[in-house]
mmCIF file of C-alpha atoms in Angstrom:
data_model
loop_
_atom_site.group_PDB
_atom_site.id
_atom_site.type_symbol
_atom_site.label_atom_id
_atom_site.label_comp_id
_atom_site.label_asym_id
_atom_site.label_seq_id
_atom_site.Cartn_x
_atom_site.Cartn_y
_atom_site.Cartn_z
ATOM 1 C CA MET A 1 199.925 138.497 -67.980
ATOM 2 C CA ASN A 2 203.638 139.354 -68.165
ATOM 3 C CA LEU A 3 206.984 137.611 -68.069
ATOM 4 C CA ASP A 4 207.172 137.805 -64.285
ATOM 5 C CA THR A 5 203.847 135.985 -63.992
ATOM 6 C CA LEU A 6 204.947 133.387 -66.540
ATOM 7 C CA PHE A 7 208.212 132.818 -64.671
ATOM 8 C CA LYS A 8 206.526 132.330 -61.296
ATOM 9 C CA THR A 9 203.735 130.136 -62.639
ATOM 10 C CA THR A 10 206.079 127.942 -64.649
ATOM 11 C CA ALA A 11 208.614 127.524 -61.829
ATOM 12 C CA ARG A 12 205.838 126.487 -59.458
ATOM 13 C CA GLU A 13 204.137 124.048 -61.839
ATOM 14 C CA ILE A 14 207.366 122.430 -63.062
ATOM 15 C CA ARG A 15 208.547 121.813 -59.497
ATOM 16 C CA LYS A 16 205.178 120.274 -58.590
ATOM 17 C CA ALA A 17 205.017 118.175 -61.756
ATOM 18 C CA LEU A 18 208.568 116.803 -61.464
ATOM 19 C CA ARG A 19 208.581 116.740 -57.642
ATOM 20 C CA SER A 20 211.970 118.385 -57.643
ATOM 21 C CA ASP A 21 213.480 120.417 -54.824
ATOM 22 C CA ARG A 22 213.883 123.684 -56.710
ATOM 23 C CA VAL A 23 213.103 125.203 -60.110
ATOM 24 C CA SER A 24 214.847 128.482 -60.938
ATOM 25 C CA ILE A 25 215.095 130.831 -63.898
ATOM 26 C CA PHE A 26 218.542 132.404 -64.347
ATOM 27 C CA ARG A 27 219.163 135.523 -66.457
ATOM 28 C CA PHE A 28 222.616 136.548 -67.734
ATOM 29 C CA ASP A 29 223.727 140.146 -67.409
ATOM 30 C CA PRO A 30 223.463 141.430 -71.005
ATOM 31 C CA GLU A 31 226.981 142.896 -71.203
ATOM 32 C CA SER A 32 228.810 140.219 -69.213
ATOM 33 C CA ASN A 33 229.551 137.781 -72.071
ATOM 34 C CA TYR A 34 227.933 135.027 -69.952
ATOM 35 C CA THR A 35 230.262 135.481 -66.990
ATOM 36 C CA SER A 36 227.622 136.816 -64.570
ATOM 37 C CA GLY A 37 223.891 136.983 -63.897
ATOM 38 C CA GLU A 38 221.252 136.269 -61.286
ATOM 39 C CA PHE A 39 218.248 134.079 -60.553
ATOM 40 C CA VAL A 40 215.111 136.097 -61.276
ATOM 41 C CA SER A 41 212.428 133.580 -60.303
ATOM 42 C CA GLU A 42 212.149 130.279 -58.459
ATOM 43 C CA ASN A 43 209.954 127.836 -56.597
ATOM 44 C CA VAL A 44 211.813 125.946 -53.840
ATOM 45 C CA LEU A 45 211.010 123.633 -50.960
ATOM 46 C CA PRO A 46 211.472 125.243 -47.522
ATOM 47 C CA ASP A 47 214.350 122.877 -46.650
ATOM 48 C CA TYR A 48 216.641 124.499 -49.202
ATOM 49 C CA ASP A 49 218.140 127.959 -49.703
ATOM 50 C CA SER A 50 216.600 130.512 -52.000
ATOM 51 C CA THR A 51 218.590 131.578 -55.047
ATOM 52 C CA ILE A 52 216.625 134.762 -55.739
ATOM 53 C CA ALA A 53 218.675 137.908 -56.425
ATOM 54 C CA ILE A 54 221.978 136.132 -55.749
ATOM 55 C CA LYS A 55 224.584 137.496 -58.139
ATOM 56 C CA VAL A 56 226.603 134.749 -59.796
ATOM 57 C CA LYS A 57 229.969 135.396 -61.400
ATOM 58 C CA ASP A 58 231.363 132.376 -63.196
ATOM 59 C CA ASN A 59 234.134 132.650 -65.762
ATOM 60 C CA CYS A 60 234.144 128.856 -65.912
ATOM 61 C CA PHE A 61 230.713 128.864 -67.567
ATOM 62 C CA ALA A 62 231.686 131.364 -70.245
ATOM 63 C CA GLU A 63 234.845 129.446 -71.126
ATOM 64 C CA ASN A 64 233.509 125.899 -71.087
ATOM 65 C CA TYR A 65 229.728 125.782 -71.435
ATOM 66 C CA ALA A 66 228.246 128.931 -73.002
ATOM 67 C CA VAL A 67 228.832 127.862 -76.611
ATOM 68 C CA ALA A 68 227.152 124.481 -76.107
ATOM 69 C CA TYR A 69 224.097 126.043 -74.459
ATOM 70 C CA HIS A 70 223.927 128.633 -77.238
ATOM 71 C CA GLN A 71 223.666 125.720 -79.679
ATOM 72 C CA GLY A 72 220.679 124.263 -77.800
ATOM 73 C CA ARG A 73 222.373 121.829 -75.426
ATOM 74 C CA ILE A 74 220.365 120.601 -72.442
ATOM 75 C CA GLN A 75 222.510 119.509 -69.513
ATOM 76 C CA VAL A 76 221.213 116.460 -67.627
ATOM 77 C CA LEU A 77 223.157 115.496 -64.497
ATOM 78 C CA SER A 78 222.065 112.562 -62.365
ATOM 79 C CA ASP A 79 224.961 113.045 -59.954
ATOM 80 C CA ILE A 80 227.212 116.111 -60.179
ATOM 81 C CA TYR A 81 230.119 114.153 -58.680
ATOM 82 C CA GLN A 82 229.956 111.451 -61.343
ATOM 83 C CA ALA A 83 229.558 113.748 -64.364
ATOM 84 C CA GLY A 84 233.179 114.669 -65.036
ATOM 85 C CA LEU A 85 232.613 118.337 -64.289
ATOM 86 C CA LYS A 86 235.418 120.802 -63.765
ATOM 87 C CA ASP A 87 236.129 121.769 -60.157
ATOM 88 C CA CYS A 88 234.953 125.330 -60.760
ATOM 89 C CA HIS A 89 231.576 124.036 -61.938
ATOM 90 C CA ILE A 90 231.155 121.622 -58.999
ATOM 91 C CA LYS A 91 232.048 124.383 -56.550
ATOM 92 C CA LEU A 92 229.323 126.605 -57.988
ATOM 93 C CA LEU A 93 226.706 123.837 -57.840
ATOM 94 C CA GLU A 94 227.616 123.027 -54.238
ATOM 95 C CA GLN A 95 226.974 126.675 -53.357
ATOM 96 C CA PHE A 96 223.316 126.066 -54.169
ATOM 97 C CA GLN A 97 223.113 122.560 -52.572
ATOM 98 C CA ILE A 98 222.627 120.942 -56.001
ATOM 99 C CA LYS A 99 223.118 117.159 -56.264
ATOM 100 C CA ALA A 100 221.448 116.612 -59.663
ATOM 101 C CA GLN A 101 219.923 118.925 -62.256
ATOM 102 C CA ILE A 102 218.423 119.549 -65.673
ATOM 103 C CA VAL A 103 219.438 122.863 -67.273
ATOM 104 C CA ALA A 104 217.946 124.122 -70.541
ATOM 105 C CA PRO A 105 218.949 127.260 -72.451
ATOM 106 C CA LEU A 106 216.501 130.158 -72.767
ATOM 107 C CA MET A 107 217.016 132.030 -76.015
ATOM 108 C CA LYS A 108 215.850 135.539 -76.904
ATOM 109 C CA GLY A 109 216.160 135.521 -80.655
ATOM 110 C CA LYS A 110 219.735 134.381 -81.320
ATOM 111 C CA THR A 111 220.985 135.464 -77.895
ATOM 112 C CA LEU A 112 221.436 133.165 -74.892
ATOM 113 C CA TRP A 113 219.187 135.072 -72.478
ATOM 114 C CA GLY A 114 219.328 132.692 -69.515
ATOM 115 C CA LEU A 115 218.780 129.180 -68.187
ATOM 116 C CA LEU A 116 215.815 127.120 -66.979
ATOM 117 C CA CYS A 117 217.153 125.094 -64.017
ATOM 118 C CA VAL A 118 215.558 122.076 -62.302
ATOM 119 C CA HIS A 119 217.465 121.195 -59.130
ATOM 120 C CA GLN A 120 217.519 118.067 -56.976
ATOM 121 C CA CYS A 121 219.169 119.050 -53.693
ATOM 122 C CA HIS A 122 218.415 116.142 -51.358
ATOM 123 C CA CYS A 123 220.228 113.443 -53.321
ATOM 124 C CA SER A 124 221.212 112.310 -56.819
ATOM 125 C CA ARG A 125 218.393 111.491 -59.258
ATOM 126 C CA GLU A 126 217.976 109.494 -62.457
ATOM 127 C CA TRP A 127 215.908 111.736 -64.723
ATOM 128 C CA LYS A 128 213.276 110.099 -66.921
ATOM 129 C CA LYS A 129 213.194 110.656 -70.668
ATOM 130 C CA SER A 130 209.665 112.106 -70.362
ATOM 131 C CA GLU A 131 210.883 114.613 -67.761
ATOM 132 C CA ILE A 132 213.735 115.780 -69.994
ATOM 133 C CA GLN A 133 211.373 116.129 -72.948
ATOM 134 C CA PHE A 134 208.966 118.077 -70.760
ATOM 135 C CA ILE A 135 211.676 120.622 -69.916
ATOM 136 C CA HIS A 136 212.747 120.790 -73.562
ATOM 137 C CA GLN A 137 209.189 121.675 -74.627
ATOM 138 C CA LEU A 138 208.802 124.310 -71.940
ATOM 139 C CA ALA A 139 212.124 125.928 -72.804
ATOM 140 C CA ALA A 140 210.932 126.219 -76.415
ATOM 141 C CA GLN A 141 207.784 127.984 -75.193
ATOM 142 C CA PHE A 142 209.917 130.325 -73.116
ATOM 143 C CA ASN A 143 212.035 131.189 -76.137
ATOM 144 C CA VAL A 144 208.941 132.419 -77.962
ATOM 145 C CA ALA A 145 207.830 134.469 -74.966
ATOM 146 C CA LEU A 146 211.282 136.021 -74.531
ATOM 147 C CA GLU A 147 211.579 136.934 -78.191
ATOM 148 C CA HIS A 148 208.324 138.880 -77.953
ATOM 149 C CA SER A 149 208.803 140.270 -74.458
ATOM 150 C CA GLU A 150 209.336 143.856 -75.584
ATOM 151 C CA LEU A 151 206.157 143.801 -77.651
ATOM 152 C CA LEU A 152 204.280 142.181 -74.775
ATOM 153 C CA GLU A 153 205.271 145.016 -72.487
ATOM 154 C CA GLN A 154 204.073 147.597 -75.019
ATOM 155 C CA PHE A 155 200.895 145.901 -76.127
ATOM 156 C CA ARG A 156 198.867 144.246 -73.358
ATOM 157 C CA SER A 157 196.456 142.998 -75.987
ATOM 158 C CA GLN A 158 198.991 140.308 -76.860
ATOM 159 C CA ALA A 159 198.517 138.769 -73.413
ATOM 160 C CA ASN A 160 196.579 136.036 -75.190
ATOM 161 C CA GLN A 161 199.898 134.604 -76.386
ATOM 162 C CA LEU A 162 200.959 134.075 -72.804
ATOM 163 C CA ALA A 163 197.582 132.564 -71.985
ATOM 164 C CA GLN A 164 198.157 130.049 -74.779
ATOM 165 C CA ALA A 165 201.606 129.330 -73.384
ATOM 166 C CA ASN A 166 200.045 128.715 -69.968
ATOM 167 C CA ASN A 167 197.441 126.412 -71.515
ATOM 168 C CA ALA A 168 200.224 124.485 -73.212
ATOM 169 C CA LEU A 169 202.032 124.281 -69.884
ATOM 170 C CA GLU A 170 198.933 122.974 -68.131
ATOM 171 C CA LEU A 171 198.434 120.404 -70.885
ATOM 172 C CA ALA A 172 202.058 119.282 -70.651
ATOM 173 C CA ASN A 173 201.722 119.106 -66.880
ATOM 174 C CA SER A 174 198.536 117.061 -67.204
ATOM 175 C CA GLN A 175 200.193 114.701 -69.676
ATOM 176 C CA LEU A 176 203.195 114.282 -67.409
ATOM 177 C CA GLU A 177 200.900 113.537 -64.455
ATOM 178 C CA LYS A 178 199.106 110.917 -66.521
ATOM 179 C CA LEU A 179 202.384 109.360 -67.642
ATOM 180 C CA SER A 180 203.589 109.242 -64.049
ATOM 181 C CA LYS A 181 200.707 106.871 -63.205
ATOM 182 C CA LEU A 182 201.098 104.524 -66.171
ATOM 183 C CA ASP A 183 203.451 101.639 -66.758
ATOM 184 C CA ALA A 184 205.374 102.632 -69.878
ATOM 185 C CA LEU A 185 205.274 99.165 -71.451
ATOM 186 C CA THR A 186 201.773 97.850 -70.736
ATOM 187 C CA GLN A 187 199.959 101.206 -70.414
ATOM 188 C CA ILE A 188 198.105 100.047 -67.316
ATOM 189 C CA ALA A 189 198.548 101.543 -63.846
ATOM 190 C CA ASN A 190 202.055 101.389 -62.396
ATOM 191 C CA ARG A 191 203.191 100.468 -58.876
ATOM 192 C CA HIS A 192 203.024 104.072 -57.646
ATOM 193 C CA CYS A 193 199.439 104.453 -58.865
ATOM 194 C CA PHE A 194 198.523 101.126 -57.249
ATOM 195 C CA ASP A 195 199.955 102.163 -53.875
ATOM 196 C CA GLN A 196 198.001 105.423 -53.898
ATOM 197 C CA PHE A 197 194.725 103.796 -54.978
ATOM 198 C CA LEU A 198 195.011 100.980 -52.449
ATOM 199 C CA GLU A 199 195.480 103.403 -49.546
ATOM 200 C CA GLN A 200 192.560 105.485 -50.776
ATOM 201 C CA GLU A 201 190.221 102.498 -51.035
ATOM 202 C CA TRP A 202 191.444 101.060 -47.736
ATOM 203 C CA ASP A 203 190.506 104.248 -45.891
ATOM 204 C CA ARG A 204 187.175 104.536 -47.698
ATOM 205 C CA LEU A 205 186.100 100.934 -47.097
ATOM 206 C CA LYS A 206 187.214 101.095 -43.486
ATOM 207 C CA LEU A 207 184.449 103.638 -42.949
ATOM 208 C CA SER A 208 181.817 101.681 -44.887
ATOM 209 C CA GLU A 209 182.892 98.306 -43.393
ATOM 210 C CA ASN A 210 182.807 96.624 -46.778
ATOM 211 C CA TYR A 211 185.122 94.049 -48.354
ATOM 212 C CA LEU A 212 188.293 94.820 -50.291
ATOM 213 C CA SER A 213 189.786 92.063 -52.454
ATOM 214 C CA LEU A 214 193.199 91.702 -54.086
ATOM 215 C CA ILE A 215 194.376 89.380 -56.832
ATOM 216 C CA ILE A 216 198.103 88.964 -57.443
ATOM 217 C CA PHE A 217 199.186 86.958 -60.475
ATOM 218 C CA ASP A 218 202.331 86.391 -62.486
ATOM 219 C CA ILE A 219 203.287 84.600 -65.655
ATOM 220 C CA ASP A 220 204.484 81.030 -65.181
ATOM 221 C CA TYR A 221 208.107 80.401 -66.178
ATOM 222 C CA PHE A 222 208.449 83.887 -67.625
ATOM 223 C CA LYS A 223 212.246 83.873 -67.365
ATOM 224 C CA ASP A 224 212.295 80.775 -69.536
ATOM 225 C CA TYR A 225 209.987 82.538 -71.975
ATOM 226 C CA ASN A 226 212.411 85.460 -72.265
ATOM 227 C CA ASP A 227 215.352 83.107 -72.640
ATOM 228 C CA SER A 228 213.595 81.149 -75.392
ATOM 229 C CA TYR A 229 211.953 83.905 -77.418
ATOM 230 C CA GLY A 230 213.885 87.055 -76.510
ATOM 231 C CA HIS A 231 213.038 90.166 -74.556
ATOM 232 C CA LEU A 232 211.051 91.796 -77.356
ATOM 233 C CA ALA A 233 208.722 88.809 -77.415
ATOM 234 C CA GLY A 234 208.671 88.937 -73.612
ATOM 235 C CA ASP A 235 207.539 92.559 -73.726
ATOM 236 C CA GLU A 236 204.800 91.696 -76.196
ATOM 237 C CA CYS A 237 203.694 88.841 -73.952
ATOM 238 C CA LEU A 238 203.400 91.222 -70.982
ATOM 239 C CA ILE A 239 201.334 93.643 -73.075
ATOM 240 C CA GLN A 240 198.922 90.921 -74.223
ATOM 241 C CA VAL A 241 198.534 89.539 -70.705
ATOM 242 C CA ALA A 242 197.813 93.017 -69.351
ATOM 243 C CA GLN A 243 195.220 93.671 -72.054
ATOM 244 C CA ALA A 244 193.523 90.327 -71.477
ATOM 245 C CA ALA A 245 193.294 90.901 -67.713
ATOM 246 C CA GLN A 246 192.094 94.479 -68.227
ATOM 247 C CA SER A 247 189.258 93.264 -70.475
ATOM 248 C CA VAL A 248 187.838 91.268 -67.560
ATOM 249 C CA LEU A 249 187.425 94.306 -65.306
ATOM 250 C CA LYS A 250 184.108 95.997 -66.041
ATOM 251 C CA ARG A 251 183.690 98.381 -63.098
ATOM 252 C CA PRO A 252 185.412 101.783 -63.127
ATOM 253 C CA THR A 253 186.343 101.246 -59.471
ATOM 254 C CA ASP A 254 188.464 98.156 -60.244
ATOM 255 C CA LEU A 255 192.173 98.673 -60.925
ATOM 256 C CA LEU A 256 194.745 96.507 -62.693
ATOM 257 C CA ALA A 257 198.383 97.482 -62.144
ATOM 258 C CA ARG A 258 201.777 96.134 -63.077
ATOM 259 C CA TYR A 259 203.295 95.250 -59.718
ATOM 260 C CA GLY A 260 206.788 94.490 -60.971
ATOM 261 C CA GLY A 261 208.418 92.421 -63.719
ATOM 262 C CA GLU A 262 205.914 89.800 -64.832
ATOM 263 C CA GLU A 263 203.732 90.283 -61.743
ATOM 264 C CA PHE A 264 200.362 92.043 -61.848
ATOM 265 C CA ILE A 265 197.865 93.014 -59.166
ATOM 266 C CA VAL A 266 194.133 93.777 -59.167
ATOM 267 C CA ILE A 267 192.221 95.879 -56.630
ATOM 268 C CA LEU A 268 188.520 95.002 -56.301
ATOM 269 C CA PRO A 269 186.697 97.389 -53.932
ATOM 270 C CA ASN A 270 183.321 96.321 -52.470
ATOM 271 C CA THR A 271 183.985 92.720 -53.540
ATOM 272 C CA ASN A 272 183.471 89.639 -51.360
ATOM 273 C CA GLU A 273 185.040 86.207 -51.715
ATOM 274 C CA SER A 274 182.677 84.855 -54.374
ATOM 275 C CA GLY A 275 183.059 87.988 -56.481
ATOM 276 C CA ALA A 276 186.851 87.945 -56.193
ATOM 277 C CA ILE A 277 187.059 84.267 -57.171
ATOM 278 C CA LYS A 278 184.815 84.879 -60.175
ATOM 279 C CA VAL A 279 187.108 87.650 -61.435
ATOM 280 C CA THR A 280 190.161 85.452 -60.744
ATOM 281 C CA LYS A 281 188.805 82.633 -62.880
ATOM 282 C CA LEU A 282 187.931 85.025 -65.695
ATOM 283 C CA ILE A 283 191.446 86.501 -65.683
ATOM 284 C CA GLN A 284 193.007 83.038 -65.790
ATOM 285 C CA LYS A 285 190.700 82.015 -68.628
ATOM 286 C CA SER A 286 191.263 85.192 -70.662
ATOM 287 C CA ILE A 287 195.041 84.655 -70.560
ATOM 288 C CA GLN A 288 194.773 80.981 -71.444
ATOM 289 C CA GLU A 289 192.647 81.910 -74.454
ATOM 290 C CA LEU A 290 195.455 84.079 -75.807
ATOM 291 C CA LYS A 291 197.266 80.809 -76.611
ATOM 292 C CA ILE A 292 200.683 82.441 -76.507
ATOM 293 C CA THR A 293 203.127 79.670 -77.415
ATOM 294 C CA HIS A 294 205.547 78.702 -74.626
ATOM 295 C CA LYS A 295 207.451 75.453 -75.201
ATOM 296 C CA LYS A 296 210.431 75.820 -72.884
ATOM 297 C CA LYS A 297 209.275 74.389 -69.562
ATOM 298 C CA SER A 298 205.563 74.943 -69.520
ATOM 299 C CA ASN A 299 203.617 71.705 -69.308
ATOM 300 C CA PHE A 300 200.274 73.434 -69.704
ATOM 301 C CA GLN A 301 199.431 72.662 -73.335
ATOM 302 C CA TYR A 302 202.529 74.604 -74.419
ATOM 303 C CA PHE A 303 200.899 77.993 -73.839
ATOM 304 C CA VAL A 304 201.574 80.861 -71.465
ATOM 305 C CA THR A 305 199.673 80.497 -68.187
ATOM 306 C CA VAL A 306 199.480 82.391 -64.909
ATOM 307 C CA SER A 307 199.346 81.557 -61.221
ATOM 308 C CA LEU A 308 197.078 83.646 -59.023
ATOM 309 C CA GLY A 309 196.698 84.448 -55.330
ATOM 310 C CA VAL A 310 193.522 85.974 -53.883
ATOM 311 C CA ALA A 311 192.912 87.689 -50.535
ATOM 312 C CA ILE A 312 189.776 89.288 -49.116
ATOM 313 C CA GLN A 313 189.479 91.547 -46.088
ATOM 314 C CA LYS A 314 187.280 94.116 -44.415
ATOM 315 C CA PRO A 315 189.637 97.011 -43.636
ATOM 316 C CA THR A 316 189.853 97.926 -39.943
ATOM 317 C CA ASP A 317 191.973 100.093 -37.679
ATOM 318 C CA LYS A 318 193.713 96.948 -36.401
ATOM 319 C CA SER A 319 194.884 95.822 -39.840
ATOM 320 C CA SER A 320 196.689 97.378 -42.776
ATOM 321 C CA ALA A 321 196.655 97.279 -46.540
ATOM 322 C CA GLN A 322 200.055 95.590 -46.398
ATOM 323 C CA ASP A 323 198.445 92.665 -44.516
ATOM 324 C CA LEU A 324 196.131 92.174 -47.469
ATOM 325 C CA ILE A 325 199.015 92.304 -49.956
ATOM 326 C CA ASN A 326 201.010 89.789 -47.885
ATOM 327 C CA ALA A 327 198.041 87.398 -47.744
ATOM 328 C CA ALA A 328 197.511 87.544 -51.514
ATOM 329 C CA ASP A 329 201.240 87.072 -52.084
ATOM 330 C CA LYS A 330 201.328 83.977 -49.862
ATOM 331 C CA ALA A 331 198.349 82.569 -51.737
ATOM 332 C CA LEU A 332 200.182 83.149 -55.019
ATOM 333 C CA TYR A 333 203.203 81.196 -53.814
ATOM 334 C CA LYS A 334 200.968 78.356 -52.686
ATOM 335 C CA ALA A 335 199.560 78.245 -56.207
ATOM 336 C CA LYS A 336 203.100 77.976 -57.556
ATOM 337 C CA GLU A 337 204.033 75.280 -55.063
ATOM 338 C CA GLN A 338 200.978 73.280 -56.091
ATOM 339 C CA GLY A 339 202.098 73.207 -59.719
ATOM 340 C CA ARG A 340 201.285 76.635 -61.228
ATOM 341 C CA ASN A 341 198.489 77.428 -63.701
ATOM 342 C CA ARG A 342 196.025 77.644 -60.835
ATOM 343 C CA TRP A 343 194.665 80.017 -58.204
ATOM 344 C CA VAL A 344 194.621 79.865 -54.413
ATOM 345 C CA CYS A 345 192.406 81.947 -52.150
ATOM 346 C CA ALA A 346 193.717 82.966 -48.738
ATOM 347 C CA ALA A 347 191.516 82.586 -45.693
ATOM 348 C CA LYS A 348 189.486 85.708 -44.886
ATOM 349 C CA LEU A 349 191.523 88.120 -42.774
#
């Protein structure tokens, strides 16, 4: 284990975890007063240019940015053209095809050694708070490794420190991967996780010729609920509804996801019509039993209720998962048209 290995491993794993276009590690020339340096490690998609060994001379950085980075600043740019950067800075970023980036300082003791750079080259990007925190944590780990780099070169026995850093990186990567599949508010699966799981189950059940069922439901008059009780109460309502629906699902193969806003969706593999309807009724009942007060427009005993649409299908080569979603969605709207607080099952596809 050495710094070169740590650089390569970290660049690769960060790029994979954040799904960015390039991750590079830049080192300043020690005697340059932050006016020059080069990229010493990177992991980059094949569509974009490599930065390795390219010498960079940038007086603009030394004059305008070095002090802030030395003080621990992390630069987060969603769009370089909307960030108020100086022309000299934009020109440098364009040289490397950068549209958006996160840049964190790498310190060796009290010296600004270099920069940890996450680049988005294809287009602008809104960085998530968890992604920024992830980079912040990794930069802190790098700082420790850099401070001890001379000792690490002399004493291979201290390689265990780098192993611990790698374990921390893997743990952070694992946590980020987990977060990427969860809805931040309700802590159930998010839309991205749902899409992946649905395609997986569709392909699997197509081979076994078994049923796949979907339940789509949303909270009746939820906009009125937010208007009456406020968005904080609305968030709490969504959390309670998600928990109540989740409590109904007993099989590890079933998945509840937040589909968007106040809309939720359930995937029930190996489940026929009678099984899907049973789960639908239990979900409706569990939410009714919460007795969340809703007095704005709801005529259903002044409590929060849901409308549900159900669809059942045996996956085939001639149909698609989107057909199943569309059928469940149409059933949901029929339930709404019929007065809400009810469920409708689509005809078998």
